[in-house]
Amino acid sequence: MPSLDWHAIAAAVVIGLLIAALLGPLSSRPLAHKALLSVGFAGGWLILVWLWRGNVRLDSPERSLSKAVLVFAACNAALQVADLVIWDLVVGRGVVRGLRVSRLIMHVLGGLALLGAVLLALYNQFPDQASGILVTSTVVSAVLALALQDVLGNVIGGLALEFEAPFHIGDWVRINDFEGEVTGRNWRTTAVRTREHHIVYLTNSGVAKSDVVNLYRPDRIEATDLFVGVAYPHPPGAVKAVLHAAVTATPGVLATPETNIYVHEYADFAVVYRIRTWYDDHWALPRIRDGAMTRIWYHLRRNGMGIPFPIRDVRLTTVPEDAAAQRGAAERDSVTTTLRPLALFAELSSENIARLAAASRRVTFTRGERLVEQGDAGDSLFVIEEGRVRVEVGLRPGGDDDGSSAAEEAAFAGAPVTVAERGPGEYFGELSVLTGEPRSATIVAEAETTVIEVDRAAFASLLRTDPHV
């Protein structure tokens, strides 16, 4: 029977405690099974060495292969337990400060530790041979480094990505022609899951050399552009309002930042609008785009706006010789209908109103446009047919006679004050058309606004030909 060996007893106690912990409190950890196998193998080999060699002391080299294996098994068991403690308990299963991290560093450190365990086992039992092996391994390492330079390049690239951290696991990235969620990284590749639920494995060295766009930084909000063509007859201001209402009602579209709509191009068949909207769910982008484009179609259709497409529609019609005259007469009648109810023209005969209508024109302004500018020369009267405008004054009433300094007036001029609003059936600019005075205020459209512009020369001609007026 072998003599009492306190080294074996102490090692057995430690191994027993580790096995009890791995079968008890740590059993639910993902890495517990792997650690249990390593510790169990080390414990079983310890018993075999004790029974065979009579002791497990490692004080002096005995050139024992079984004890060399025991040293390696003990080191491997300690490494697996350390991996379990660090990864599952300290790091929290790959989540640090809310960010998922890869196991690449743990794999690399584990590989180096196992290599160190092999060297330690050799030096413990075969110190003379270990020196020769080390010299030989240097030559072998050089040959392997040349043969495995691509593999080593991927390992080094992975470590560079790990320390630089241009992205974390769970981030949405765009690398080369691939876009998707980073699902993991190992010693050779980085895995990206695309919207089609394909897993694309990109080599770490290739990723390290590529331009990486992290769509989760500085935050998850990203813009997407939609392009829609609308028929030319529809005013851009009205079209923008319809498109904005359609897109902002789409699920997944963020209220902040605000959706913006621009006139992008005057194409052959349509005015093309660029719609820039924002979202934060990258998986849902196709669904968001579909929802927005679907709602745009319905909104445009309900508002009588068409989306043209490039076709050749040949229609043979008979155009009367006086078609242009008929259109002009219809336009004059429409303008006459707008001018007739105004108190300013109450004393005019139908013939005179028709003359004014013939010399007038219908003009449309979009929201935010200035119809007239304060201080400009005035030579026309405006009658609002549709929409609304606001009247802004940029100088104190009274000009220089109110005692204000030039600096005060300049400061006030930089902050115009809204003094009135006008709507359909109202007019402005009567002083300019009657006396030719400069504009006393700035008029700004608050919505899509259509006005009838009455020319001063036509009004003056009317006064000359009819003194009664």
PDB file of N, CA and C in Angstrom, residues 367-446:
ATOM      1  N   ARG A 367     -46.215  78.012 -48.540  1.00  0.00           N
ATOM      2  CA  ARG A 367     -46.095  78.454 -47.154  1.00  0.00           C
ATOM      3  C   ARG A 367     -44.693  79.000 -46.884  1.00  0.00           C
ATOM      4  N   GLY A 368     -44.648  80.168 -46.237  1.00  0.00           N
ATOM      5  CA  GLY A 368     -43.381  80.791 -45.883  1.00  0.00           C
ATOM      6  C   GLY A 368     -42.875  81.781 -46.916  1.00  0.00           C
ATOM      7  N   GLU A 369     -43.440  81.788 -48.119  1.00  0.00           N
ATOM      8  CA  GLU A 369     -43.009  82.748 -49.134  1.00  0.00           C
ATOM      9  C   GLU A 369     -43.552  84.137 -48.826  1.00  0.00           C
ATOM     10  N   ARG A 370     -42.778  85.137 -49.227  1.00  0.00           N
ATOM     11  CA  ARG A 370     -43.196  86.524 -49.042  1.00  0.00           C
ATOM     12  C   ARG A 370     -43.844  87.021 -50.323  1.00  0.00           C
ATOM     13  N   LEU A 371     -45.082  87.483 -50.176  1.00  0.00           N
ATOM     14  CA  LEU A 371     -45.772  88.026 -51.338  1.00  0.00           C
ATOM     15  C   LEU A 371     -45.267  89.428 -51.668  1.00  0.00           C
ATOM     16  N   VAL A 372     -45.083  90.254 -50.647  1.00  0.00           N
ATOM     17  CA  VAL A 372     -44.506  91.593 -50.817  1.00  0.00           C
ATOM     18  C   VAL A 372     -43.552  91.834 -49.665  1.00  0.00           C
ATOM     19  N   GLU A 373     -42.606  92.744 -49.861  1.00  0.00           N
ATOM     20  CA  GLU A 373     -41.593  93.068 -48.867  1.00  0.00           C
ATOM     21  C   GLU A 373     -41.767  94.515 -48.435  1.00  0.00           C
ATOM     22  N   GLN A 374     -41.719  94.745 -47.136  1.00  0.00           N
ATOM     23  CA  GLN A 374     -41.868  96.097 -46.612  1.00  0.00           C
ATOM     24  C   GLN A 374     -40.790  97.013 -47.203  1.00  0.00           C
ATOM     25  N   GLY A 375     -41.228  98.163 -47.682  1.00  0.00           N
ATOM     26  CA  GLY A 375     -40.309  99.148 -48.246  1.00  0.00           C
ATOM     27  C   GLY A 375     -40.145  99.056 -49.744  1.00  0.00           C
ATOM     28  N   ASP A 376     -40.576  97.933 -50.353  1.00  0.00           N
ATOM     29  CA  ASP A 376     -40.461  97.811 -51.806  1.00  0.00           C
ATOM     30  C   ASP A 376     -41.485  98.710 -52.493  1.00  0.00           C
ATOM     31  N   ALA A 377     -41.187  99.066 -53.752  1.00  0.00           N
ATOM     32  CA  ALA A 377     -42.131  99.859 -54.537  1.00  0.00           C
ATOM     33  C   ALA A 377     -43.370  99.025 -54.802  1.00  0.00           C
ATOM     34  N   GLY A 378     -44.540  99.624 -54.671  1.00  0.00           N
ATOM     35  CA  GLY A 378     -45.791  98.898 -54.848  1.00  0.00           C
ATOM     36  C   GLY A 378     -46.512  99.324 -56.104  1.00  0.00           C
ATOM     37  N   ASP A 379     -46.943  98.373 -56.885  1.00  0.00           N
ATOM     38  CA  ASP A 379     -47.681  98.709 -58.106  1.00  0.00           C
ATOM     39  C   ASP A 379     -48.820  97.737 -58.365  1.00  0.00           C
ATOM     40  N   SER A 380     -49.286  97.028 -57.314  1.00  0.00           N
ATOM     41  CA  SER A 380     -50.381  96.091 -57.524  1.00  0.00           C
ATOM     42  C   SER A 380     -51.149  95.873 -56.235  1.00  0.00           C
ATOM     43  N   LEU A 381     -52.383  95.434 -56.424  1.00  0.00           N
ATOM     44  CA  LEU A 381     -53.290  95.085 -55.332  1.00  0.00           C
ATOM     45  C   LEU A 381     -53.477  93.572 -55.351  1.00  0.00           C
ATOM     46  N   PHE A 382     -53.513  92.950 -54.158  1.00  0.00           N
ATOM     47  CA  PHE A 382     -53.661  91.494 -54.060  1.00  0.00           C
ATOM     48  C   PHE A 382     -54.977  91.155 -53.383  1.00  0.00           C
ATOM     49  N   VAL A 383     -55.741  90.273 -54.009  1.00  0.00           N
ATOM     50  CA  VAL A 383     -56.987  89.774 -53.436  1.00  0.00           C
ATOM     51  C   VAL A 383     -56.786  88.291 -53.144  1.00  0.00           C
ATOM     52  N   ILE A 384     -56.997  87.872 -51.884  1.00  0.00           N
ATOM     53  CA  ILE A 384     -56.766  86.484 -51.484  1.00  0.00           C
ATOM     54  C   ILE A 384     -57.942  85.629 -51.939  1.00  0.00           C
ATOM     55  N   GLU A 385     -57.629  84.640 -52.748  1.00  0.00           N
ATOM     56  CA  GLU A 385     -58.668  83.719 -53.224  1.00  0.00           C
ATOM     57  C   GLU A 385     -58.717  82.468 -52.354  1.00  0.00           C
ATOM     58  N   GLU A 386     -57.545  81.908 -52.029  1.00  0.00           N
ATOM     59  CA  GLU A 386     -57.445  80.739 -51.155  1.00  0.00           C
ATOM     60  C   GLU A 386     -56.226  80.890 -50.259  1.00  0.00           C
ATOM     61  N   GLY A 387     -56.305  80.298 -49.043  1.00  0.00           N
ATOM     62  CA  GLY A 387     -55.167  80.321 -48.133  1.00  0.00           C
ATOM     63  C   GLY A 387     -55.228  81.450 -47.130  1.00  0.00           C
ATOM     64  N   ARG A 388     -54.111  81.681 -46.436  1.00  0.00           N
ATOM     65  CA  ARG A 388     -54.028  82.733 -45.433  1.00  0.00           C
ATOM     66  C   ARG A 388     -52.643  83.359 -45.483  1.00  0.00           C
ATOM     67  N   VAL A 389     -52.578  84.646 -45.078  1.00  0.00           N
ATOM     68  CA  VAL A 389     -51.305  85.363 -45.008  1.00  0.00           C
ATOM     69  C   VAL A 389     -51.260  86.106 -43.682  1.00  0.00           C
ATOM     70  N   ARG A 390     -50.037  86.441 -43.262  1.00  0.00           N
ATOM     71  CA  ARG A 390     -49.878  87.281 -42.076  1.00  0.00           C
ATOM     72  C   ARG A 390     -49.157  88.562 -42.476  1.00  0.00           C
ATOM     73  N   VAL A 391     -49.505  89.626 -41.773  1.00  0.00           N
ATOM     74  CA  VAL A 391     -48.950  90.951 -42.052  1.00  0.00           C
ATOM     75  C   VAL A 391     -47.904  91.248 -41.000  1.00  0.00           C
ATOM     76  N   GLU A 392     -46.654  91.470 -41.433  1.00  0.00           N
ATOM     77  CA  GLU A 392     -45.547  91.725 -40.525  1.00  0.00           C
ATOM     78  C   GLU A 392     -45.018  93.134 -40.741  1.00  0.00           C
ATOM     79  N   VAL A 393     -44.741  93.820 -39.621  1.00  0.00           N
ATOM     80  CA  VAL A 393     -44.171  95.166 -39.661  1.00  0.00           C
ATOM     81  C   VAL A 393     -42.818  95.111 -38.967  1.00  0.00           C
ATOM     82  N   GLY A 394     -41.803  95.640 -39.633  1.00  0.00           N
ATOM     83  CA  GLY A 394     -40.453  95.571 -39.092  1.00  0.00           C
ATOM     84  C   GLY A 394     -39.919  96.882 -38.574  1.00  0.00           C
ATOM     85  N   LEU A 395     -40.683  97.986 -38.604  1.00  0.00           N
ATOM     86  CA  LEU A 395     -40.258  99.280 -38.073  1.00  0.00           C
ATOM     87  C   LEU A 395     -41.336  99.829 -37.149  1.00  0.00           C
ATOM     88  N   ARG A 396     -40.931 100.659 -36.184  1.00  0.00           N
ATOM     89  CA  ARG A 396     -41.900 101.251 -35.278  1.00  0.00           C
ATOM     90  C   ARG A 396     -42.780 102.233 -36.047  1.00  0.00           C
ATOM     91  N   PRO A 397     -44.058 102.243 -35.738  1.00  0.00           N
ATOM     92  CA  PRO A 397     -44.920 103.237 -36.380  1.00  0.00           C
ATOM     93  C   PRO A 397     -44.395 104.640 -36.115  1.00  0.00           C
ATOM     94  N   GLY A 398     -44.384 105.416 -37.146  1.00  0.00           N
ATOM     95  CA  GLY A 398     -43.932 106.798 -36.973  1.00  0.00           C
ATOM     96  C   GLY A 398     -42.548 107.028 -37.469  1.00  0.00           C
ATOM     97  N   GLY A 399     -41.781 105.985 -37.771  1.00  0.00           N
ATOM     98  CA  GLY A 399     -40.446 106.156 -38.323  1.00  0.00           C
ATOM     99  C   GLY A 399     -39.561 106.952 -37.405  1.00  0.00           C
ATOM    100  N   ASP A 400     -38.890 107.965 -37.953  1.00  0.00           N
ATOM    101  CA  ASP A 400     -37.921 108.741 -37.186  1.00  0.00           C
ATOM    102  C   ASP A 400     -38.575 109.718 -36.225  1.00  0.00           C
ATOM    103  N   ASP A 401     -39.889 109.906 -36.319  1.00  0.00           N
ATOM    104  CA  ASP A 401     -40.535 110.926 -35.490  1.00  0.00           C
ATOM    105  C   ASP A 401     -40.899 110.422 -34.111  1.00  0.00           C
ATOM    106  N   ASP A 402     -40.655 109.135 -33.804  1.00  0.00           N
ATOM    107  CA  ASP A 402     -41.060 108.623 -32.490  1.00  0.00           C
ATOM    108  C   ASP A 402     -39.951 108.708 -31.465  1.00  0.00           C
ATOM    109  N   GLY A 403     -38.827 109.295 -31.812  1.00  0.00           N
ATOM    110  CA  GLY A 403     -37.744 109.488 -30.853  1.00  0.00           C
ATOM    111  C   GLY A 403     -36.825 108.309 -30.713  1.00  0.00           C
ATOM    112  N   SER A 404     -37.042 107.258 -31.498  1.00  0.00           N
ATOM    113  CA  SER A 404     -36.167 106.089 -31.409  1.00  0.00           C
ATOM    114  C   SER A 404     -34.863 106.367 -32.124  1.00  0.00           C
ATOM    115  N   SER A 405     -33.806 105.834 -31.570  1.00  0.00           N
ATOM    116  CA  SER A 405     -32.508 105.965 -32.216  1.00  0.00           C
ATOM    117  C   SER A 405     -32.435 105.049 -33.421  1.00  0.00           C
ATOM    118  N   ALA A 406     -31.438 105.297 -34.282  1.00  0.00           N
ATOM    119  CA  ALA A 406     -31.262 104.458 -35.463  1.00  0.00           C
ATOM    120  C   ALA A 406     -30.967 103.020 -35.066  1.00  0.00           C
ATOM    121  N   ALA A 407     -30.172 102.843 -33.979  1.00  0.00           N
ATOM    122  CA  ALA A 407     -29.842 101.495 -33.521  1.00  0.00           C
ATOM    123  C   ALA A 407     -31.092 100.749 -33.044  1.00  0.00           C
ATOM    124  N   GLU A 408     -31.991 101.473 -32.308  1.00  0.00           N
ATOM    125  CA  GLU A 408     -33.215 100.850 -31.831  1.00  0.00           C
ATOM    126  C   GLU A 408     -34.105 100.428 -32.997  1.00  0.00           C
ATOM    127  N   GLU A 409     -34.201 101.306 -33.998  1.00  0.00           N
ATOM    128  CA  GLU A 409     -35.035 100.972 -35.143  1.00  0.00           C
ATOM    129  C   GLU A 409     -34.453  99.797 -35.914  1.00  0.00           C
ATOM    130  N   ALA A 410     -33.120  99.751 -36.015  1.00  0.00           N
ATOM    131  CA  ALA A 410     -32.487  98.642 -36.720  1.00  0.00           C
ATOM    132  C   ALA A 410     -32.727  97.325 -35.983  1.00  0.00           C
ATOM    133  N   ALA A 411     -32.623  97.378 -34.654  1.00  0.00           N
ATOM    134  CA  ALA A 411     -32.868  96.183 -33.860  1.00  0.00           C
ATOM    135  C   ALA A 411     -34.313  95.720 -34.000  1.00  0.00           C
ATOM    136  N   PHE A 412     -35.236  96.696 -34.006  1.00  0.00           N
ATOM    137  CA  PHE A 412     -36.644  96.351 -34.146  1.00  0.00           C
ATOM    138  C   PHE A 412     -36.932  95.794 -35.537  1.00  0.00           C
ATOM    139  N   ALA A 413     -36.194  96.354 -36.523  1.00  0.00           N
ATOM    140  CA  ALA A 413     -36.391  95.886 -37.890  1.00  0.00           C
ATOM    141  C   ALA A 413     -35.970  94.436 -38.039  1.00  0.00           C
ATOM    142  N   GLY A 414     -35.029  93.981 -37.216  1.00  0.00           N
ATOM    143  CA  GLY A 414     -34.588  92.598 -37.295  1.00  0.00           C
ATOM    144  C   GLY A 414     -35.548  91.631 -36.637  1.00  0.00           C
ATOM    145  N   ALA A 415     -36.579  92.132 -35.951  1.00  0.00           N
ATOM    146  CA  ALA A 415     -37.554  91.269 -35.286  1.00  0.00           C
ATOM    147  C   ALA A 415     -38.947  91.724 -35.673  1.00  0.00           C
ATOM    148  N   PRO A 416     -39.432  91.358 -36.855  1.00  0.00           N
ATOM    149  CA  PRO A 416     -40.750  91.830 -37.303  1.00  0.00           C
ATOM    150  C   PRO A 416     -41.861  91.328 -36.392  1.00  0.00           C
ATOM    151  N   VAL A 417     -42.915  92.122 -36.319  1.00  0.00           N
ATOM    152  CA  VAL A 417     -44.057  91.822 -35.459  1.00  0.00           C
ATOM    153  C   VAL A 417     -45.273  91.572 -36.341  1.00  0.00           C
ATOM    154  N   THR A 418     -45.981  90.491 -36.066  1.00  0.00           N
ATOM    155  CA  THR A 418     -47.208  90.207 -36.800  1.00  0.00           C
ATOM    156  C   THR A 418     -48.327  91.097 -36.267  1.00  0.00           C
ATOM    157  N   VAL A 419     -48.891  91.893 -37.158  1.00  0.00           N
ATOM    158  CA  VAL A 419     -49.926  92.846 -36.736  1.00  0.00           C
ATOM    159  C   VAL A 419     -51.309  92.439 -37.212  1.00  0.00           C
ATOM    160  N   ALA A 420     -51.417  91.543 -38.171  1.00  0.00           N
ATOM    161  CA  ALA A 420     -52.737  91.146 -38.673  1.00  0.00           C
ATOM    162  C   ALA A 420     -52.604  89.871 -39.484  1.00  0.00           C
ATOM    163  N   GLU A 421     -53.765  89.285 -39.762  1.00  0.00           N
ATOM    164  CA  GLU A 421     -53.838  88.137 -40.647  1.00  0.00           C
ATOM    165  C   GLU A 421     -54.971  88.371 -41.642  1.00  0.00           C
ATOM    166  N   ARG A 422     -54.813  87.801 -42.820  1.00  0.00           N
ATOM    167  CA  ARG A 422     -55.820  87.968 -43.869  1.00  0.00           C
ATOM    168  C   ARG A 422     -56.147  86.592 -44.441  1.00  0.00           C
ATOM    169  N   GLY A 423     -57.436  86.451 -44.845  1.00  0.00           N
ATOM    170  CA  GLY A 423     -57.885  85.188 -45.401  1.00  0.00           C
ATOM    171  C   GLY A 423     -58.643  85.386 -46.698  1.00  0.00           C
ATOM    172  N   PRO A 424     -59.295  84.339 -47.205  1.00  0.00           N
ATOM    173  CA  PRO A 424     -60.016  84.422 -48.474  1.00  0.00           C
ATOM    174  C   PRO A 424     -61.041  85.557 -48.477  1.00  0.00           C
ATOM    175  N   GLY A 425     -61.085  86.296 -49.587  1.00  0.00           N
ATOM    176  CA  GLY A 425     -62.013  87.422 -49.732  1.00  0.00           C
ATOM    177  C   GLY A 425     -61.459  88.733 -49.242  1.00  0.00           C
ATOM    178  N   GLU A 426     -60.316  88.739 -48.578  1.00  0.00           N
ATOM    179  CA  GLU A 426     -59.693  89.975 -48.102  1.00  0.00           C
ATOM    180  C   GLU A 426     -58.591  90.397 -49.079  1.00  0.00           C
ATOM    181  N   TYR A 427     -58.157  91.618 -48.941  1.00  0.00           N
ATOM    182  CA  TYR A 427     -57.161  92.148 -49.880  1.00  0.00           C
ATOM    183  C   TYR A 427     -56.167  93.008 -49.131  1.00  0.00           C
ATOM    184  N   PHE A 428     -55.062  93.327 -49.810  1.00  0.00           N
ATOM    185  CA  PHE A 428     -54.042  94.220 -49.268  1.00  0.00           C
ATOM    186  C   PHE A 428     -53.315  94.866 -50.441  1.00  0.00           C
ATOM    187  N   GLY A 429     -52.648  95.964 -50.149  1.00  0.00           N
ATOM    188  CA  GLY A 429     -51.912  96.685 -51.185  1.00  0.00           C
ATOM    189  C   GLY A 429     -52.721  97.764 -51.867  1.00  0.00           C
ATOM    190  N   GLU A 430     -53.882  98.158 -51.286  1.00  0.00           N
ATOM    191  CA  GLU A 430     -54.728  99.157 -51.949  1.00  0.00           C
ATOM    192  C   GLU A 430     -54.057 100.524 -52.027  1.00  0.00           C
ATOM    193  N   LEU A 431     -53.260 100.893 -51.002  1.00  0.00           N
ATOM    194  CA  LEU A 431     -52.573 102.194 -51.048  1.00  0.00           C
ATOM    195  C   LEU A 431     -51.557 102.226 -52.178  1.00  0.00           C
ATOM    196  N   SER A 432     -50.880 101.125 -52.389  1.00  0.00           N
ATOM    197  CA  SER A 432     -49.884 101.085 -53.454  1.00  0.00           C
ATOM    198  C   SER A 432     -50.529 101.219 -54.823  1.00  0.00           C
ATOM    199  N   VAL A 433     -51.673 100.558 -55.021  1.00  0.00           N
ATOM    200  CA  VAL A 433     -52.300 100.612 -56.331  1.00  0.00           C
ATOM    201  C   VAL A 433     -52.953 101.968 -56.587  1.00  0.00           C
ATOM    202  N   LEU A 434     -53.328 102.661 -55.503  1.00  0.00           N
ATOM    203  CA  LEU A 434     -53.976 103.968 -55.672  1.00  0.00           C
ATOM    204  C   LEU A 434     -52.966 105.102 -55.717  1.00  0.00           C
ATOM    205  N   THR A 435     -51.957 105.051 -54.870  1.00  0.00           N
ATOM    206  CA  THR A 435     -51.032 106.189 -54.754  1.00  0.00           C
ATOM    207  C   THR A 435     -49.609 105.856 -55.169  1.00  0.00           C
ATOM    208  N   GLY A 436     -49.282 104.571 -55.287  1.00  0.00           N
ATOM    209  CA  GLY A 436     -47.916 104.202 -55.636  1.00  0.00           C
ATOM    210  C   GLY A 436     -46.959 104.240 -54.467  1.00  0.00           C
ATOM    211  N   GLU A 437     -47.454 104.335 -53.228  1.00  0.00           N
ATOM    212  CA  GLU A 437     -46.575 104.373 -52.063  1.00  0.00           C
ATOM    213  C   GLU A 437     -45.836 103.035 -51.891  1.00  0.00           C
ATOM    214  N   PRO A 438     -44.650 103.075 -51.270  1.00  0.00           N
ATOM    215  CA  PRO A 438     -43.940 101.807 -50.980  1.00  0.00           C
ATOM    216  C   PRO A 438     -44.758 100.922 -50.055  1.00  0.00           C
ATOM    217  N   ARG A 439     -44.450  99.671 -50.073  1.00  0.00           N
ATOM    218  CA  ARG A 439     -45.170  98.714 -49.219  1.00  0.00           C
ATOM    219  C   ARG A 439     -44.923  99.051 -47.755  1.00  0.00           C
ATOM    220  N   SER A 440     -45.984  99.120 -46.988  1.00  0.00           N
ATOM    221  CA  SER A 440     -45.877  99.491 -45.578  1.00  0.00           C
ATOM    222  C   SER A 440     -45.700  98.280 -44.667  1.00  0.00           C
ATOM    223  N   ALA A 441     -45.773  97.075 -45.209  1.00  0.00           N
ATOM    224  CA  ALA A 441     -45.636  95.861 -44.395  1.00  0.00           C
ATOM    225  C   ALA A 441     -45.169  94.719 -45.293  1.00  0.00           C
ATOM    226  N   THR A 442     -44.713  93.668 -44.634  1.00  0.00           N
ATOM    227  CA  THR A 442     -44.337  92.440 -45.334  1.00  0.00           C
ATOM    228  C   THR A 442     -45.472  91.439 -45.207  1.00  0.00           C
ATOM    229  N   ILE A 443     -45.838  90.806 -46.313  1.00  0.00           N
ATOM    230  CA  ILE A 443     -46.923  89.834 -46.311  1.00  0.00           C
ATOM    231  C   ILE A 443     -46.317  88.450 -46.561  1.00  0.00           C
ATOM    232  N   VAL A 444     -46.574  87.532 -45.629  1.00  0.00           N
ATOM    233  CA  VAL A 444     -46.000  86.182 -45.693  1.00  0.00           C
ATOM    234  C   VAL A 444     -47.131  85.161 -45.756  1.00  0.00           C
ATOM    235  N   ALA A 445     -47.024  84.208 -46.664  1.00  0.00           N
ATOM    236  CA  ALA A 445     -48.029  83.154 -46.780  1.00  0.00           C
ATOM    237  C   ALA A 445     -47.897  82.182 -45.608  1.00  0.00           C
ATOM    238  N   GLU A 446     -49.010  81.902 -44.948  1.00  0.00           N
ATOM    239  CA  GLU A 446     -49.020  80.951 -43.839  1.00  0.00           C
ATOM    240  C   GLU A 446     -49.428  79.554 -44.299  1.00  0.00           C
TER     241      GLU A 446
END
